[in-house]
XYZ file of C-alpha atoms in Angstrom:
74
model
C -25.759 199.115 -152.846
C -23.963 197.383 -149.913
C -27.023 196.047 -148.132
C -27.726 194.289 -151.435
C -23.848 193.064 -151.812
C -23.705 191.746 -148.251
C -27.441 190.070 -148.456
C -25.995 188.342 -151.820
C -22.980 187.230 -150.086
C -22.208 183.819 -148.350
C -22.336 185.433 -144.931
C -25.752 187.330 -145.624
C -27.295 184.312 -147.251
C -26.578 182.151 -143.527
C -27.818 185.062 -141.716
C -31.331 184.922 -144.015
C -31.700 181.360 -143.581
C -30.817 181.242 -139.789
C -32.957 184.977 -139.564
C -35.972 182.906 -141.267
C -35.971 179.842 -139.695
C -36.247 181.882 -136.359
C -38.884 183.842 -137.305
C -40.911 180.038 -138.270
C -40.000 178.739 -134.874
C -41.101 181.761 -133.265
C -44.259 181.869 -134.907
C -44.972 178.309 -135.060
C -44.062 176.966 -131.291
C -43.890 179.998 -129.446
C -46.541 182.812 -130.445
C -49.098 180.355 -132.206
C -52.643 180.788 -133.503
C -53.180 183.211 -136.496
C -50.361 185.448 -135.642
C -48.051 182.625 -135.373
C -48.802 181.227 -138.221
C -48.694 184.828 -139.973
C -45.098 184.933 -138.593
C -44.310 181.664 -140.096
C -45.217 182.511 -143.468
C -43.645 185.898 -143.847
C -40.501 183.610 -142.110
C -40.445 181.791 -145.148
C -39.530 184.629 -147.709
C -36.147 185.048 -146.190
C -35.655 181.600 -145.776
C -36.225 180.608 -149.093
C -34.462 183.231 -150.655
C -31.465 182.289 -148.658
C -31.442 178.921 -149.499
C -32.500 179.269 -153.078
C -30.189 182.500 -153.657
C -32.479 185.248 -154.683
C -32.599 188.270 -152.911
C -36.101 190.049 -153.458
C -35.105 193.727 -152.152
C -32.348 193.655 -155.693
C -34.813 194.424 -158.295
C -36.086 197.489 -155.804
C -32.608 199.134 -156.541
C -32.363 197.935 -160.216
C -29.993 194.888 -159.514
C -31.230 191.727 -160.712
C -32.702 188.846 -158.938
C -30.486 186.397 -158.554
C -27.628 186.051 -156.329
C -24.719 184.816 -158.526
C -25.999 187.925 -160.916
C -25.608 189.917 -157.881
C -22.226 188.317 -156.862
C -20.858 189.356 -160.698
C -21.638 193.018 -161.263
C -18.756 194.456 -160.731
């Protein structure tokens, strides 16, 4: 799958991290209340898995979990 290739790459990993950051700034200083904080949360999945390199869609399309695993596969 190249959506899973690309989000397991160096370049997708930056763009999940910068993707869920946004999304916890958005929800935290600009929307606010409940929905913001909604936003923030569901901000942090991407995040996360960017900076921790797991990519959670893999296992959807029988890849595994981790991003070095994902990396390998030929």
């Amino acid at each position: 799958m190249a959506l899973i290739n690309f989000l397991a790459s160096s370049t997708g990993r930056i763009v999940r991290i910068v993707a869920g950051a946004a999304l916890v700034v958005l929800g935290l200083a600009v929307v606010g209340g409940t929905g913001g904080i909604i936003l923030a949360v569901v901000g942090l999945v991407p995040l996360l898995a960017g900076l921790f390199d797991f990519c959670v869609f893999a296992p959807l399309f029988g890849m595994p979990f981790g991003g070095k695993d994902i990396r390998s596969r030929p």
